[in-house]
Short mmCIF file of C-alpha atoms in Angstrom, two decimals:
data_model
loop_
_atom_site.label_atom_id
_atom_site.label_comp_id
_atom_site.label_asym_id
_atom_site.label_seq_id
_atom_site.Cartn_x
_atom_site.Cartn_y
_atom_site.Cartn_z
CA ALA A 1 7.49 13.32 -3.45
CA ARG A 2 9.85 16.22 -3.52
CA LEU A 3 13.54 16.18 -2.74
CA ILE A 4 14.32 18.45 0.22
CA SER A 5 18.06 17.77 0.28
CA ASP A 6 20.22 15.31 -1.58
CA GLY A 7 23.03 15.15 1.02
CA SER A 8 24.27 11.84 -0.19
CA ILE A 9 22.58 9.89 -2.95
CA MET A 10 22.12 7.02 -0.50
CA ASP A 11 20.33 9.18 2.11
CA PRO A 12 18.06 11.76 0.46
CA THR A 13 15.47 13.74 2.41
CA LEU A 14 12.01 13.61 0.85
CA SER A 15 8.58 14.98 1.60
CA CYS A 16 5.18 14.00 0.25
CA GLN A 17 2.23 16.13 -0.86
CA ASN A 18 -1.32 15.61 -1.99
CA GLY A 19 -1.51 14.30 -5.53
CA PRO A 20 -4.14 14.91 -8.19
CA LEU A 21 -5.66 11.49 -7.46
CA ASP A 22 -6.18 12.22 -3.74
CA VAL A 23 -9.96 12.48 -4.15
CA GLY A 24 -11.63 14.41 -1.37
CA VAL A 25 -8.36 15.73 0.00
CA PRO A 26 -8.15 19.50 -0.31
CA ARG A 27 -5.21 20.75 -2.36
CA LYS A 28 -2.72 22.87 -0.42
CA ASP A 29 -0.34 25.52 -1.60
CA TRP A 30 3.39 24.70 -1.89
CA MET A 31 4.27 28.37 -1.46
CA THR A 32 2.85 28.43 2.07
CA ASN A 33 4.23 24.96 2.82
CA GLU A 34 0.67 23.78 3.53
CA GLY A 35 1.03 21.14 0.79
CA ALA A 36 3.76 19.19 2.58
CA TYR A 37 2.98 16.13 4.65
CA GLY A 38 6.50 16.28 6.02
CA GLU A 39 9.76 14.44 5.84
CA LEU A 40 9.60 10.78 4.91
CA ARG A 41 11.59 8.85 7.52
CA GLY A 42 12.94 5.32 7.27
CA GLY A 43 12.16 3.14 4.32
CA THR A 44 14.06 3.12 1.07
CA VAL A 45 14.11 5.13 -2.15
CA ARG A 46 14.28 3.64 -5.63
CA LYS A 47 14.27 5.04 -9.16
CA ILE A 48 11.64 3.56 -11.48
CA SER A 49 10.51 4.42 -15.00
CA LEU A 50 8.15 7.34 -15.48
CA GLY A 51 5.58 4.98 -17.01
CA LEU A 52 5.61 2.74 -13.95
CA ALA A 53 5.35 5.79 -11.67
CA ARG A 54 2.22 6.88 -13.55
CA GLU A 55 0.78 3.36 -13.32
CA LEU A 56 1.31 3.31 -9.55
CA LEU A 57 -0.76 6.49 -9.21
CA HIS A 58 -3.89 4.76 -10.53
CA PRO A 59 -6.28 3.90 -7.68
CA ASN A 60 -6.66 0.28 -8.82
CA ASN A 61 -3.00 -0.46 -9.55
CA VAL A 62 -2.64 -4.26 -9.59
CA VAL A 63 0.65 -4.65 -7.70
CA LEU A 64 -0.33 -2.26 -4.86
CA THR A 65 -3.80 -3.82 -4.62
CA GLU A 66 -2.36 -7.34 -4.44
CA LEU A 67 0.17 -6.30 -1.77
CA GLU A 68 -2.67 -4.83 0.29
CA LYS A 69 -4.72 -8.02 -0.12
CA ARG A 70 -1.81 -9.95 1.44
CA LYS A 71 -2.24 -7.84 4.59
CA LEU A 72 1.18 -6.20 4.31
CA LYS A 73 1.30 -2.90 6.17
CA PHE A 74 3.29 -0.39 4.14
CA GLU A 75 3.51 3.17 2.97
CA VAL A 76 4.53 4.23 -0.51
CA CYS A 77 5.13 7.67 -1.94
CA VAL A 78 5.31 7.90 -5.73
CA GLY A 79 6.92 10.85 -7.46
CA VAL A 80 5.93 11.65 -11.02
CA ASN A 81 9.68 12.12 -11.52
CA GLY A 82 10.19 8.34 -11.23
CA TRP A 83 11.30 8.10 -7.59
CA ILE A 84 9.40 5.98 -5.09
CA TRP A 85 9.79 5.74 -1.32
CA VAL A 86 8.64 2.56 0.42
CA HIS A 87 8.43 1.87 4.15
CA SER A 88 6.98 -1.13 5.97
CA GLU A 89 7.05 -2.73 9.39
CA ARG A 90 9.95 -5.06 8.49
CA PRO A 91 12.96 -4.56 6.21
CA GLU A 92 12.14 -7.87 4.52
CA TYR A 93 8.73 -6.55 3.51
CA THR A 94 10.20 -3.27 2.25
CA ILE A 95 12.56 -5.21 -0.05
CA LEU A 96 9.70 -7.46 -1.17
CA ILE A 97 7.48 -4.46 -1.99
CA VAL A 98 10.20 -2.61 -3.91
CA ASN A 99 11.01 -5.74 -5.93
CA ALA A 100 7.34 -6.49 -6.61
CA ILE A 101 6.78 -2.93 -7.86
CA ALA A 102 9.86 -3.02 -10.11
CA ASN A 103 9.03 -6.46 -11.53
CA SER A 104 5.38 -5.60 -12.17
CA GLU A 105 6.29 -3.26 -15.00
CA VAL A 106 6.91 -6.12 -17.45
CA MET A 107 4.18 -8.52 -16.27
CA THR A 108 0.56 -9.19 -17.08
CA VAL A 109 -2.11 -8.79 -14.41
CA GLU A 110 -2.17 -12.55 -13.70
CA GLN A 111 1.62 -12.71 -13.56
CA VAL A 112 1.67 -9.84 -11.05
CA ARG A 113 -0.89 -11.59 -8.84
CA ALA A 114 1.10 -14.85 -8.91
CA MET A 115 4.40 -13.03 -8.27
CA VAL A 116 3.05 -11.13 -5.26
CA LYS A 117 1.57 -14.32 -3.78
CA ALA A 118 4.85 -16.22 -4.27
CA LEU A 119 7.00 -13.42 -2.84
CA VAL A 120 4.80 -12.90 0.22
CA ASP A 121 4.50 -16.63 0.91
CA THR A 122 8.28 -17.10 0.61
CA VAL A 123 9.21 -14.14 2.80
CA GLN A 124 6.62 -14.98 5.46
CA LYS A 125 7.84 -18.59 5.57
CA GLN A 126 11.45 -17.40 5.98
CA ILE A 127 10.43 -15.04 8.79
CA GLN A 128 8.49 -17.84 10.48
CA ASP A 129 11.44 -20.24 10.13
CA GLU A 130 13.80 -17.65 11.65
CA GLY A 131 11.37 -17.26 14.57
CA ASP A 132 11.26 -21.04 15.08
CA ASP A 133 15.07 -21.22 15.21
CA GLU A 134 15.22 -18.83 18.18
#
C-alpha cells in the first residue's frame, strides 16, 4: 500500500500495487502510474508490526488461510511499512479480521486456528441472533 494523502489520520487515502509475491502478475512501473491498482475505498486501516506485515505477505500465512477457510469474503492490502487495510462485506467481519490478524502475531499455528474458529463462530451467531430479533 502507499499513502496518497494523509488528510486526517482517521481517513487516509491509500492505493495498492503488485507485490514481489504476486506470482504471474507482471510488475508495473510506479513512475508511469501503471503499478497502481487504485484508491482503496471503505474498510479500515491499522498499524501492525513490520514482522507481522512480512508474515502476512507469505502465500500460506496461517491467519489469512484460516479466515478464507471460514468462507469470509474480504480484501486485505499489506504494506511493508506496517500498515494494513482490511475490507469485508460486513463491518463485524472487518473488525473480526483486523483483530484476528493482530492477535495472530503472538500465537502458535494451532492457537491461531482455534482463535479464528471461535471468533467466526461467535460473530456469525451474533449476526444470526440479530436477524432473528427482527
